[in-house]
């Protein structure tokens, strides 16, 4: 641990890419703000900023800006934003039927009439057939972050939703006390307790109690954009036979090296363009489709039709922490969407911010679990559909390149400062994944037998 702490503290001096970044949102419809180098909440001083650029509330992309002075003026950074995102800005304006720009105006892009994108969203919100949505939040002994998450859930710009907080094998009654306080003024919030360990059991507990037509899932350590839920729901209208919609997940903070390394590993961000996935014409032109289900989204921001989740029996507890496997539950469900002939929509307008692990040891364990979850999920694929083995075996060599090579699309973000120990942790997890999945299946069967006695 001492060696890890020493490395984590000293590597920043050798790698400017790991210096803390201030994260700010810039809405181009409004006048561009001055950006202070000092965070008013923490009084921490920064030398660079990551700007989340939005137009008409829609996220367009990211732009890194230098903070070499006490305050960054709009006239200084506007050309930088324009150089980074001019095509995305004009594409959005074109879709709204508005004139394109040749530069970014400092006074903002306010218009006298609501832009098309906002008018369409408002029209959707007043439609008579809005589905009831159940927002399911599994949690375990983290009432502080859960309180912040619930604040964002209750501020959603969507009129029909319930909130189910599933307290997963808690060691205290702190979460229950928090929910008792909140549900007193917000009756749409319900508290559930699940003694079966693991997020898989917690999620399935939520599914069983949910009343919504759509079931949306998020983590207890996120900050939700006010339009997260409505944009997830709108995603189901983007095509026929959509069974799942995932959203854009950005880092809540980039303060510690571990958080930058997680972003280099792959992070949760899947881009700023809406994408449609199926087993026909809508998918990446890669031989690994649909096995690389991680590219479809992440469990921190996903929604399914209730009918689909119930048709597959919910999530697989063997991939959700009841045994050795702690990850893979979400990508296994995404894979089922593909294999059963449905479609999945990745909708970046459904935005939230996730608190990445700050400590190196936590990240090391997380990536080990992710590696294990990947091969455990693939083992499940073959276990339940043995014929897929003949499809997977010819792709094994390319799959190893995709997973391990720094030149692959998965790993292209990794810098020279990315620790070898993290690569090794992921690889060791991958090697152990198949056996871990079989062990987890045995645990699930044992629990089921015990519960039926």
Tab-separated table of C-alpha atoms in Angstrom:
chain	number	residue	atom	x	y	z
A	1	UNK	CA	0.000	0.000	0.000
A	2	UNK	CA	2.851	2.401	0.794
A	3	UNK	CA	4.408	1.753	-2.600
A	4	UNK	CA	1.063	2.380	-4.273
A	5	UNK	CA	0.599	5.655	-2.408
A	6	UNK	CA	4.122	6.765	-3.286
A	7	UNK	CA	3.564	5.970	-6.955
A	8	UNK	CA	0.184	7.656	-7.016
A	9	UNK	CA	1.521	10.851	-5.456
A	10	UNK	CA	4.732	11.145	-7.460
A	11	UNK	CA	3.548	10.076	-10.900
A	12	UNK	CA	1.578	13.326	-11.319
A	13	UNK	CA	4.809	15.327	-11.395
A	14	UNK	CA	5.987	13.198	-14.303
A	15	UNK	CA	2.652	13.134	-16.130
A	16	UNK	CA	0.817	16.449	-16.640
A	17	UNK	CA	-2.129	14.480	-18.045
A	18	UNK	CA	-2.885	13.386	-14.467
A	19	UNK	CA	-3.095	16.885	-13.021
A	20	UNK	CA	-6.533	17.591	-11.483
A	21	UNK	CA	-9.151	19.074	-13.806
A	22	UNK	CA	-12.025	21.354	-12.954
A	23	UNK	CA	-15.208	20.077	-14.600
A	24	UNK	CA	-17.696	22.729	-15.718
A	25	UNK	CA	-20.778	22.792	-17.917
A	26	UNK	CA	-21.088	25.479	-20.591
A	27	UNK	CA	-24.505	26.048	-22.157
A	28	UNK	CA	-23.992	27.775	-25.507
A	29	UNK	CA	-27.540	29.129	-25.584
A	30	UNK	CA	-26.552	31.448	-22.733
A	31	UNK	CA	-23.824	34.071	-22.544
A	32	UNK	CA	-20.462	32.381	-22.049
A	33	UNK	CA	-19.330	32.659	-18.405
A	34	UNK	CA	-15.988	33.567	-16.930
A	35	UNK	CA	-14.248	30.452	-15.610
A	36	UNK	CA	-12.409	30.892	-12.323
A	37	UNK	CA	-9.271	28.878	-11.615
A	38	UNK	CA	-10.486	28.439	-8.036
A	39	UNK	CA	-13.408	26.173	-7.211
A	40	UNK	CA	-15.753	28.302	-5.055
A	41	UNK	CA	-16.862	25.265	-3.016
A	42	UNK	CA	-13.492	23.710	-2.199
A	43	UNK	CA	-11.188	26.710	-2.797
A	44	UNK	CA	-8.941	24.387	-4.780
A	45	UNK	CA	-6.921	25.985	-7.574
A	46	UNK	CA	-6.767	24.336	-11.001
A	47	UNK	CA	-4.531	24.705	-14.023
A	48	UNK	CA	-6.913	23.157	-16.539
A	49	UNK	CA	-10.604	22.591	-17.041
A	50	UNK	CA	-12.765	20.011	-18.796
A	51	UNK	CA	-15.750	21.781	-20.300
A	52	UNK	CA	-18.913	19.791	-20.940
A	53	UNK	CA	-20.362	21.777	-23.835
A	54	UNK	CA	-24.135	21.803	-24.257
A	55	UNK	CA	-26.578	23.491	-26.617
A	56	UNK	CA	-30.290	23.637	-25.808
A	57	UNK	CA	-29.417	21.332	-22.865
A	58	UNK	CA	-28.093	18.667	-25.282
A	59	UNK	CA	-24.484	17.569	-24.561
A	60	UNK	CA	-22.325	18.053	-27.659
A	61	UNK	CA	-18.846	17.103	-26.492
A	62	UNK	CA	-15.871	17.848	-24.262
A	63	UNK	CA	-13.168	20.462	-24.589
A	64	UNK	CA	-10.042	20.817	-22.459
A	65	UNK	CA	-9.095	24.406	-21.654
A	66	UNK	CA	-5.957	25.796	-19.983
A	67	UNK	CA	-6.281	27.781	-16.757
A	68	UNK	CA	-3.027	29.715	-16.737
A	69	UNK	CA	-4.612	32.841	-15.184
A	70	UNK	CA	-6.902	33.520	-12.241
A	71	UNK	CA	-9.887	33.705	-14.573
A	72	UNK	CA	-10.509	32.511	-18.101
A	73	UNK	CA	-12.506	35.032	-20.113
A	74	UNK	CA	-15.041	34.000	-22.805
A	75	UNK	CA	-13.121	35.882	-25.494
A	76	UNK	CA	-10.094	33.717	-24.695
A	77	UNK	CA	-11.700	30.283	-24.657
A	78	UNK	CA	-14.534	30.690	-27.194
A	79	UNK	CA	-12.152	30.077	-30.163
A	80	UNK	CA	-10.897	26.938	-28.389
A	81	UNK	CA	-14.427	25.615	-28.007
A	82	UNK	CA	-15.145	26.427	-31.629
A	83	UNK	CA	-12.018	24.637	-32.867
A	84	UNK	CA	-12.919	21.575	-30.833
A	85	UNK	CA	-16.655	21.342	-31.533
A	86	UNK	CA	-17.630	23.536	-34.497
A	87	UNK	CA	-18.935	20.624	-36.557
A	88	UNK	CA	-21.030	19.311	-33.642
A	89	UNK	CA	-22.452	22.779	-32.986
A	90	UNK	CA	-23.437	23.353	-36.605
A	91	UNK	CA	-24.843	19.841	-36.923
A	92	UNK	CA	-27.138	20.506	-33.983
A	93	UNK	CA	-28.193	23.893	-35.368
A	94	UNK	CA	-28.929	22.309	-38.728
A	95	UNK	CA	-31.117	19.652	-37.089
A	96	UNK	CA	-33.032	22.431	-35.333
A	97	UNK	CA	-33.519	24.314	-38.606
A	98	UNK	CA	-31.343	27.193	-37.423
A	99	UNK	CA	-28.611	28.994	-39.404
A	100	UNK	CA	-25.082	27.669	-39.111
A	101	UNK	CA	-22.255	29.692	-37.562
A	102	UNK	CA	-18.734	30.592	-38.565
A	103	UNK	CA	-17.667	31.426	-35.021
A	104	UNK	CA	-18.998	31.141	-31.490
A	105	UNK	CA	-20.794	34.297	-30.267
A	106	UNK	CA	-19.911	35.341	-26.717
A	107	UNK	CA	-23.447	36.511	-25.956
A	108	UNK	CA	-24.944	33.056	-26.506
A	109	UNK	CA	-27.322	31.531	-29.051
A	110	UNK	CA	-30.669	32.461	-27.531
A	111	UNK	CA	-33.560	32.513	-30.005
A	112	UNK	CA	-37.006	34.123	-29.870
A	113	UNK	CA	-38.797	30.796	-30.359
A	114	UNK	CA	-38.046	27.446	-28.703
A	115	UNK	CA	-35.615	25.405	-30.818
A	116	UNK	CA	-36.995	22.310	-32.466
A	117	UNK	CA	-35.243	19.873	-30.104
A	118	UNK	CA	-36.785	21.476	-27.000
A	119	UNK	CA	-40.206	21.807	-28.605
A	120	UNK	CA	-40.181	18.097	-29.450
A	121	UNK	CA	-39.241	17.172	-25.885
A	122	UNK	CA	-41.976	19.375	-24.409
A	123	UNK	CA	-44.521	17.891	-26.799
A	124	UNK	CA	-43.478	14.424	-25.699
A	125	UNK	CA	-43.863	15.343	-22.020
A	126	UNK	CA	-47.498	16.374	-22.461
A	127	UNK	CA	-48.480	13.351	-24.551
A	128	UNK	CA	-51.310	11.302	-22.976
A	129	UNK	CA	-49.524	7.948	-23.225
A	130	UNK	CA	-46.414	8.637	-21.170
A	131	UNK	CA	-45.290	5.362	-19.557
A	132	UNK	CA	-44.849	4.996	-15.811
A	133	UNK	CA	-41.141	4.523	-15.067
A	134	UNK	CA	-39.678	2.725	-12.075
A	135	UNK	CA	-36.234	4.065	-11.149
A	136	UNK	CA	-34.404	1.290	-9.300
A	137	UNK	CA	-31.343	2.137	-7.200
A	138	UNK	CA	-29.485	-0.742	-5.515
A	139	UNK	CA	-27.395	0.477	-2.578
A	140	UNK	CA	-25.206	-0.875	0.202
A	141	UNK	CA	-24.155	1.225	3.190
A	142	UNK	CA	-23.652	4.499	1.303
A	143	UNK	CA	-26.365	6.856	2.596
A	144	UNK	CA	-24.266	9.973	1.928
A	145	UNK	CA	-23.910	9.464	-1.812
A	146	UNK	CA	-27.406	7.980	-2.014
A	147	UNK	CA	-28.881	11.200	-0.609
A	148	UNK	CA	-27.247	13.203	-3.410
A	149	UNK	CA	-28.430	10.693	-5.998
A	150	UNK	CA	-32.015	10.854	-4.742
A	151	UNK	CA	-31.941	14.629	-4.862
A	152	UNK	CA	-31.215	14.362	-8.587
A	153	UNK	CA	-33.864	11.687	-9.138
A	154	UNK	CA	-36.564	13.771	-7.498
A	155	UNK	CA	-35.609	16.791	-9.643
A	156	UNK	CA	-36.248	14.922	-12.899
A	157	UNK	CA	-38.299	16.687	-15.594
A	158	UNK	CA	-40.613	13.717	-16.053
A	159	UNK	CA	-44.131	13.538	-14.597
A	160	UNK	CA	-44.687	9.787	-14.092
A	161	UNK	CA	-42.119	7.849	-12.096
A	162	UNK	CA	-41.613	5.962	-8.870
A	163	UNK	CA	-38.310	5.382	-7.073
A	164	UNK	CA	-37.348	2.045	-5.547
A	165	UNK	CA	-34.272	2.066	-3.317
A	166	UNK	CA	-33.103	-1.487	-2.656
A	167	UNK	CA	-31.034	-1.734	0.525
A	168	UNK	CA	-28.768	-4.688	-0.206
A	169	UNK	CA	-27.797	-6.642	2.918
A	170	UNK	CA	-27.184	-3.494	5.010
A	171	UNK	CA	-25.024	-3.490	8.122
A	172	UNK	CA	-26.840	-0.493	9.643
A	173	UNK	CA	-30.274	1.119	9.442
A	174	UNK	CA	-28.863	4.430	8.124
A	175	UNK	CA	-30.318	3.972	4.643
A	176	UNK	CA	-33.726	3.023	5.989
A	177	UNK	CA	-33.762	6.116	8.199
A	178	UNK	CA	-32.841	8.307	5.218
A	179	UNK	CA	-35.653	6.828	3.145
A	180	UNK	CA	-38.155	7.237	5.966
A	181	UNK	CA	-37.410	10.957	5.984
A	182	UNK	CA	-37.586	11.314	2.209
A	183	UNK	CA	-40.703	9.210	1.627
A	184	UNK	CA	-42.605	11.365	4.122
A	185	UNK	CA	-42.601	14.242	1.629
A	186	UNK	CA	-42.088	12.198	-1.538
A	187	UNK	CA	-44.511	9.239	-1.502
A	188	UNK	CA	-43.261	7.999	-4.869
A	189	UNK	CA	-40.059	6.861	-3.112
A	190	UNK	CA	-40.161	3.336	-1.671
A	191	UNK	CA	-37.691	1.479	0.492
A	192	UNK	CA	-36.978	-2.204	-0.159
A	193	UNK	CA	-34.635	-4.489	1.737
A	194	UNK	CA	-32.874	-7.423	0.066
A	195	UNK	CA	-30.871	-9.823	2.230
A	196	UNK	CA	-29.471	-11.784	-0.705
A	197	UNK	CA	-25.965	-10.404	-1.348
A	198	UNK	CA	-24.957	-8.737	-4.591
A	199	UNK	CA	-26.316	-6.165	-6.990
A	200	UNK	CA	-27.977	-8.911	-9.028
A	201	UNK	CA	-30.264	-9.870	-6.155
A	202	UNK	CA	-30.893	-6.208	-5.353
A	203	UNK	CA	-31.827	-5.373	-8.952
A	204	UNK	CA	-34.140	-8.396	-9.181
A	205	UNK	CA	-35.803	-7.366	-5.929
A	206	UNK	CA	-36.533	-4.007	-7.536
A	207	UNK	CA	-37.863	-5.644	-10.687
A	208	UNK	CA	-40.284	-7.794	-8.687
A	209	UNK	CA	-41.707	-4.777	-6.832
A	210	UNK	CA	-41.731	-2.292	-9.731
A	211	UNK	CA	-44.989	-1.078	-11.214
A	212	UNK	CA	-43.578	0.757	-14.228
A	213	UNK	CA	-43.689	-0.177	-17.889
A	214	UNK	CA	-40.062	0.923	-18.118
A	215	UNK	CA	-37.449	0.047	-15.488
A	216	UNK	CA	-34.521	2.461	-15.227
A	217	UNK	CA	-31.409	1.590	-13.229
A	218	UNK	CA	-28.682	3.781	-11.823
A	219	UNK	CA	-26.016	3.671	-9.106
A	220	UNK	CA	-26.074	5.319	-5.697
A	221	UNK	CA	-22.944	7.391	-6.438
A	222	UNK	CA	-24.152	9.451	-9.399
A	223	UNK	CA	-25.426	12.975	-10.013
A	224	UNK	CA	-28.293	12.991	-12.501
A	225	UNK	CA	-28.963	15.633	-15.112
A	226	UNK	CA	-32.586	16.871	-14.804
A	227	UNK	CA	-33.384	15.482	-18.268
A	228	UNK	CA	-31.808	12.051	-17.740
A	229	UNK	CA	-35.070	10.183	-17.303
A	230	UNK	CA	-37.108	11.823	-20.058
A	231	UNK	CA	-34.321	11.242	-22.582
A	232	UNK	CA	-34.016	7.581	-21.568
A	233	UNK	CA	-37.761	7.162	-22.104
A	234	UNK	CA	-37.677	9.013	-25.431
A	235	UNK	CA	-34.983	6.583	-26.547
A	236	UNK	CA	-37.582	3.818	-26.721
A	237	UNK	CA	-39.376	5.816	-29.453
A	238	UNK	CA	-36.309	6.045	-31.712
A	239	UNK	CA	-36.986	2.733	-33.476
A	240	UNK	CA	-39.169	-0.342	-33.380
A	241	UNK	CA	-38.537	-3.198	-30.955
A	242	UNK	CA	-36.299	-1.191	-28.619
A	243	UNK	CA	-35.922	-3.174	-25.384
A	244	UNK	CA	-33.097	-1.187	-23.797
A	245	UNK	CA	-31.783	2.390	-23.719
A	246	UNK	CA	-28.469	3.423	-22.180
A	247	UNK	CA	-27.155	6.909	-21.468
A	248	UNK	CA	-24.042	9.060	-21.383
A	249	UNK	CA	-21.972	8.746	-18.193
A	250	UNK	CA	-19.288	11.368	-17.514
A	251	UNK	CA	-16.904	11.601	-14.551
A	252	UNK	CA	-18.201	13.670	-11.654
A	253	UNK	CA	-14.661	14.674	-10.765
A	254	UNK	CA	-11.122	14.214	-12.073
A	255	UNK	CA	-8.998	14.870	-9.024
A	256	UNK	CA	-6.938	11.734	-8.381
A	257	UNK	CA	-4.704	9.659	-10.688
A	258	UNK	CA	-6.991	6.655	-10.190
A	259	UNK	CA	-9.878	8.589	-11.735
A	260	UNK	CA	-7.821	9.509	-14.798
A	261	UNK	CA	-6.617	5.936	-15.141
A	262	UNK	CA	-10.198	4.701	-15.079
A	263	UNK	CA	-10.984	7.077	-17.941
A	264	UNK	CA	-7.913	5.784	-19.786
A	265	UNK	CA	-9.030	2.205	-19.127
A	266	UNK	CA	-12.243	2.965	-21.011
A	267	UNK	CA	-14.412	4.843	-18.553
A	268	UNK	CA	-18.170	4.802	-18.958
A	269	UNK	CA	-18.400	7.394	-21.732
A	270	UNK	CA	-19.563	5.922	-25.039
A	271	UNK	CA	-19.561	9.111	-27.091
A	272	UNK	CA	-21.909	11.984	-27.889
A	273	UNK	CA	-23.726	10.521	-30.892
A	274	UNK	CA	-26.919	8.522	-30.612
A	275	UNK	CA	-26.419	4.950	-31.807
A	276	UNK	CA	-28.773	2.096	-32.587
A	277	UNK	CA	-27.668	-1.511	-32.126
A	278	UNK	CA	-29.206	-4.744	-33.360
A	279	UNK	CA	-28.147	-7.964	-35.075
A	280	UNK	CA	-28.984	-6.731	-38.563
A	281	UNK	CA	-27.710	-3.545	-40.155
A	282	UNK	CA	-27.186	-1.411	-37.046
A	283	UNK	CA	-23.963	-2.429	-35.376
A	284	UNK	CA	-20.213	-1.806	-35.480
A	285	UNK	CA	-18.537	-3.465	-38.418
A	286	UNK	CA	-16.448	-5.716	-36.228
A	287	UNK	CA	-16.245	-9.470	-35.985
A	288	UNK	CA	-16.748	-9.275	-32.197
A	289	UNK	CA	-20.338	-8.005	-32.329
A	290	UNK	CA	-22.367	-8.594	-30.159
A	291	UNK	CA	-19.893	-10.053	-27.654
A	292	UNK	CA	-18.282	-6.666	-26.918
A	293	UNK	CA	-21.458	-5.630	-25.159
A	294	UNK	CA	-19.631	-3.068	-23.036
A	295	UNK	CA	-19.756	-0.653	-25.976
A	296	UNK	CA	-23.559	-0.507	-25.695
A	297	UNK	CA	-23.547	1.326	-22.373
A	298	UNK	CA	-23.149	0.717	-18.667
A	299	UNK	CA	-25.248	-0.355	-15.718
A	300	UNK	CA	-24.966	3.093	-14.118
A	301	UNK	CA	-27.425	4.392	-16.731
A	302	UNK	CA	-29.703	1.865	-18.385
A	303	UNK	CA	-33.404	1.268	-18.863
A	304	UNK	CA	-35.346	-1.758	-20.103
A	305	UNK	CA	-38.944	-2.483	-20.847
A	306	UNK	CA	-40.358	-4.371	-17.898
A	307	UNK	CA	-41.729	-7.025	-20.232
A	308	UNK	CA	-38.271	-7.761	-21.621
A	309	UNK	CA	-36.571	-8.072	-18.226
A	310	UNK	CA	-39.322	-10.343	-16.953
A	311	UNK	CA	-39.111	-12.475	-20.103
A	312	UNK	CA	-35.438	-13.254	-19.388
A	313	UNK	CA	-36.018	-13.828	-15.680
A	314	UNK	CA	-34.316	-10.613	-14.607
A	315	UNK	CA	-30.572	-10.261	-14.128
A	316	UNK	CA	-28.261	-13.214	-13.548
A	317	UNK	CA	-27.250	-13.202	-9.838
A	318	UNK	CA	-24.182	-15.274	-10.729
A	319	UNK	CA	-22.782	-12.161	-12.426
A	320	UNK	CA	-23.889	-9.782	-9.708
A	321	UNK	CA	-21.797	-10.466	-6.636
A	322	UNK	CA	-23.522	-13.412	-4.980
A	323	UNK	CA	-20.317	-15.384	-5.574
A	324	UNK	CA	-16.868	-14.455	-6.820
A	325	UNK	CA	-18.057	-12.592	-9.934
A	326	UNK	CA	-18.802	-8.941	-9.162
A	327	UNK	CA	-19.371	-7.563	-12.676
A	328	UNK	CA	-20.919	-8.479	-16.016
A	329	UNK	CA	-24.572	-8.290	-15.037
A	330	UNK	CA	-25.315	-5.319	-17.295
A	331	UNK	CA	-23.451	-6.502	-20.386
A	332	UNK	CA	-25.088	-9.909	-20.112
A	333	UNK	CA	-28.502	-8.220	-20.273
A	334	UNK	CA	-27.376	-6.114	-23.262
A	335	UNK	CA	-26.261	-9.313	-24.989
A	336	UNK	CA	-29.694	-10.850	-24.416
A	337	UNK	CA	-31.297	-7.835	-26.097
A	338	UNK	CA	-29.263	-8.569	-29.225
A	339	UNK	CA	-29.704	-12.345	-29.221
A	340	UNK	CA	-33.470	-12.178	-28.780
A	341	UNK	CA	-33.937	-9.931	-31.799
A	342	UNK	CA	-34.541	-6.629	-30.035
A	343	UNK	CA	-32.791	-3.294	-30.406
A	344	UNK	CA	-30.736	-1.174	-28.026
A	345	UNK	CA	-30.397	2.618	-28.229
A	346	UNK	CA	-27.454	4.533	-26.801
A	347	UNK	CA	-28.809	8.013	-26.054
A	348	UNK	CA	-26.190	10.605	-24.992
A	349	UNK	CA	-28.889	13.148	-24.167
A	350	UNK	CA	-29.602	11.017	-21.093
A	351	UNK	CA	-26.688	12.398	-19.078
A	352	UNK	CA	-25.385	11.701	-15.604
A	353	UNK	CA	-22.109	12.112	-13.717
A	354	UNK	CA	-20.475	9.191	-11.913
A	355	UNK	CA	-18.104	9.394	-8.944
A	356	UNK	CA	-15.116	7.270	-9.981
A	357	UNK	CA	-13.044	5.558	-7.308
A	358	UNK	CA	-10.446	7.912	-5.911
A	359	UNK	CA	-7.977	5.376	-4.505
A	360	UNK	CA	-5.567	3.213	-6.459
A	361	UNK	CA	-6.335	0.042	-4.493
A	362	UNK	CA	-10.048	0.442	-5.176
A	363	UNK	CA	-9.404	0.909	-8.897
A	364	UNK	CA	-7.075	-2.119	-8.941
A	365	UNK	CA	-9.822	-4.274	-7.443
A	366	UNK	CA	-12.436	-2.789	-9.783
A	367	UNK	CA	-10.473	-3.589	-12.947
A	368	UNK	CA	-9.731	-7.093	-11.677
A	369	UNK	CA	-13.481	-7.548	-11.214
A	370	UNK	CA	-14.178	-6.114	-14.677
A	371	UNK	CA	-11.734	-8.549	-16.277
A	372	UNK	CA	-13.327	-11.417	-14.381
A	373	UNK	CA	-16.800	-10.202	-15.298
A	374	UNK	CA	-15.952	-10.105	-19.005
A	375	UNK	CA	-14.870	-13.728	-19.328
A	376	UNK	CA	-17.538	-14.848	-16.841
A	377	UNK	CA	-20.174	-13.256	-19.064
A	378	UNK	CA	-18.684	-14.936	-22.150
A	379	UNK	CA	-18.719	-18.253	-20.284
A	380	UNK	CA	-22.389	-17.706	-19.559
A	381	UNK	CA	-23.001	-17.037	-23.272
A	382	UNK	CA	-21.519	-20.391	-24.236
A	383	UNK	CA	-22.997	-22.229	-21.258
A	384	UNK	CA	-26.527	-21.232	-22.215
A	385	UNK	CA	-25.988	-21.361	-25.989
A	386	UNK	CA	-23.351	-24.051	-26.683
A	387	UNK	CA	-23.501	-23.458	-30.420
A	388	UNK	CA	-21.897	-20.041	-29.869
A	389	UNK	CA	-18.625	-21.778	-29.038
A	390	UNK	CA	-18.099	-22.413	-32.750
A	391	UNK	CA	-18.677	-18.722	-33.418
A	392	UNK	CA	-16.381	-17.529	-30.631
A	393	UNK	CA	-13.368	-19.795	-31.139
A	394	UNK	CA	-12.311	-18.334	-34.530
A	395	UNK	CA	-12.532	-14.863	-32.979
A	396	UNK	CA	-10.414	-15.663	-29.930
A	397	UNK	CA	-7.125	-14.279	-31.261
A	398	UNK	CA	-8.693	-11.012	-32.375
A	399	UNK	CA	-10.592	-10.813	-29.102
A	400	UNK	CA	-7.341	-11.010	-27.146
A	401	UNK	CA	-5.858	-8.247	-29.321
A	402	UNK	CA	-8.959	-6.103	-28.794
A	403	UNK	CA	-8.839	-6.603	-25.043
A	404	UNK	CA	-5.112	-6.333	-24.358
A	405	UNK	CA	-3.428	-4.319	-27.110
A	406	UNK	CA	-2.904	-0.583	-26.627
A	407	UNK	CA	-3.613	-0.187	-30.354
A	408	UNK	CA	-7.154	-1.543	-30.154
A	409	UNK	CA	-10.253	0.666	-30.106
A	410	UNK	CA	-10.874	-0.349	-26.494
A	411	UNK	CA	-7.470	0.770	-25.201
A	412	UNK	CA	-6.562	3.719	-27.403
A	413	UNK	CA	-7.002	6.185	-24.508
A	414	UNK	CA	-4.256	4.611	-22.410
A	415	UNK	CA	-1.201	6.774	-21.914
A	416	UNK	CA	2.373	5.791	-21.067
A	417	UNK	CA	1.618	6.545	-17.408
A	418	UNK	CA	-1.099	3.867	-17.253
A	419	UNK	CA	0.186	1.398	-14.607
A	420	UNK	CA	1.204	-2.068	-15.756
A	421	UNK	CA	-0.235	-3.405	-12.523
A	422	UNK	CA	-3.715	-2.378	-13.671
A	423	UNK	CA	-3.262	-4.245	-16.949
A	424	UNK	CA	-2.125	-7.285	-15.010
A	425	UNK	CA	-5.097	-7.057	-12.645
A	426	UNK	CA	-7.498	-7.036	-15.583
A	427	UNK	CA	-5.733	-9.968	-17.241
A	428	UNK	CA	-5.685	-12.039	-14.058
A	429	UNK	CA	-9.375	-11.401	-13.651
A	430	UNK	CA	-10.012	-12.526	-17.220
A	431	UNK	CA	-8.083	-15.759	-16.672
A	432	UNK	CA	-10.068	-16.559	-13.552
A	433	UNK	CA	-13.467	-15.492	-14.914
A	434	UNK	CA	-14.727	-18.820	-16.316
A	435	UNK	CA	-14.019	-20.747	-13.113
A	436	UNK	CA	-15.402	-17.885	-11.029
A	437	UNK	CA	-18.652	-17.959	-13.005
A	438	UNK	CA	-19.096	-21.699	-12.460
A	439	UNK	CA	-18.466	-21.154	-8.735
A	440	UNK	CA	-21.045	-18.361	-8.671
A	441	UNK	CA	-23.596	-20.568	-10.402
A	442	UNK	CA	-23.107	-23.201	-7.700
A	443	UNK	CA	-23.705	-20.557	-5.026
A	444	UNK	CA	-26.908	-19.443	-6.763
A	445	UNK	CA	-28.201	-23.023	-6.955
A	446	UNK	CA	-27.359	-23.593	-3.291
A	447	UNK	CA	-29.258	-20.458	-2.253
A	448	UNK	CA	-32.263	-21.406	-4.390
A	449	UNK	CA	-32.394	-24.894	-2.850
A	450	UNK	CA	-32.184	-23.373	0.630
A	451	UNK	CA	-34.992	-20.935	-0.108
A	452	UNK	CA	-37.302	-23.672	-1.405
A	453	UNK	CA	-36.942	-25.884	1.672
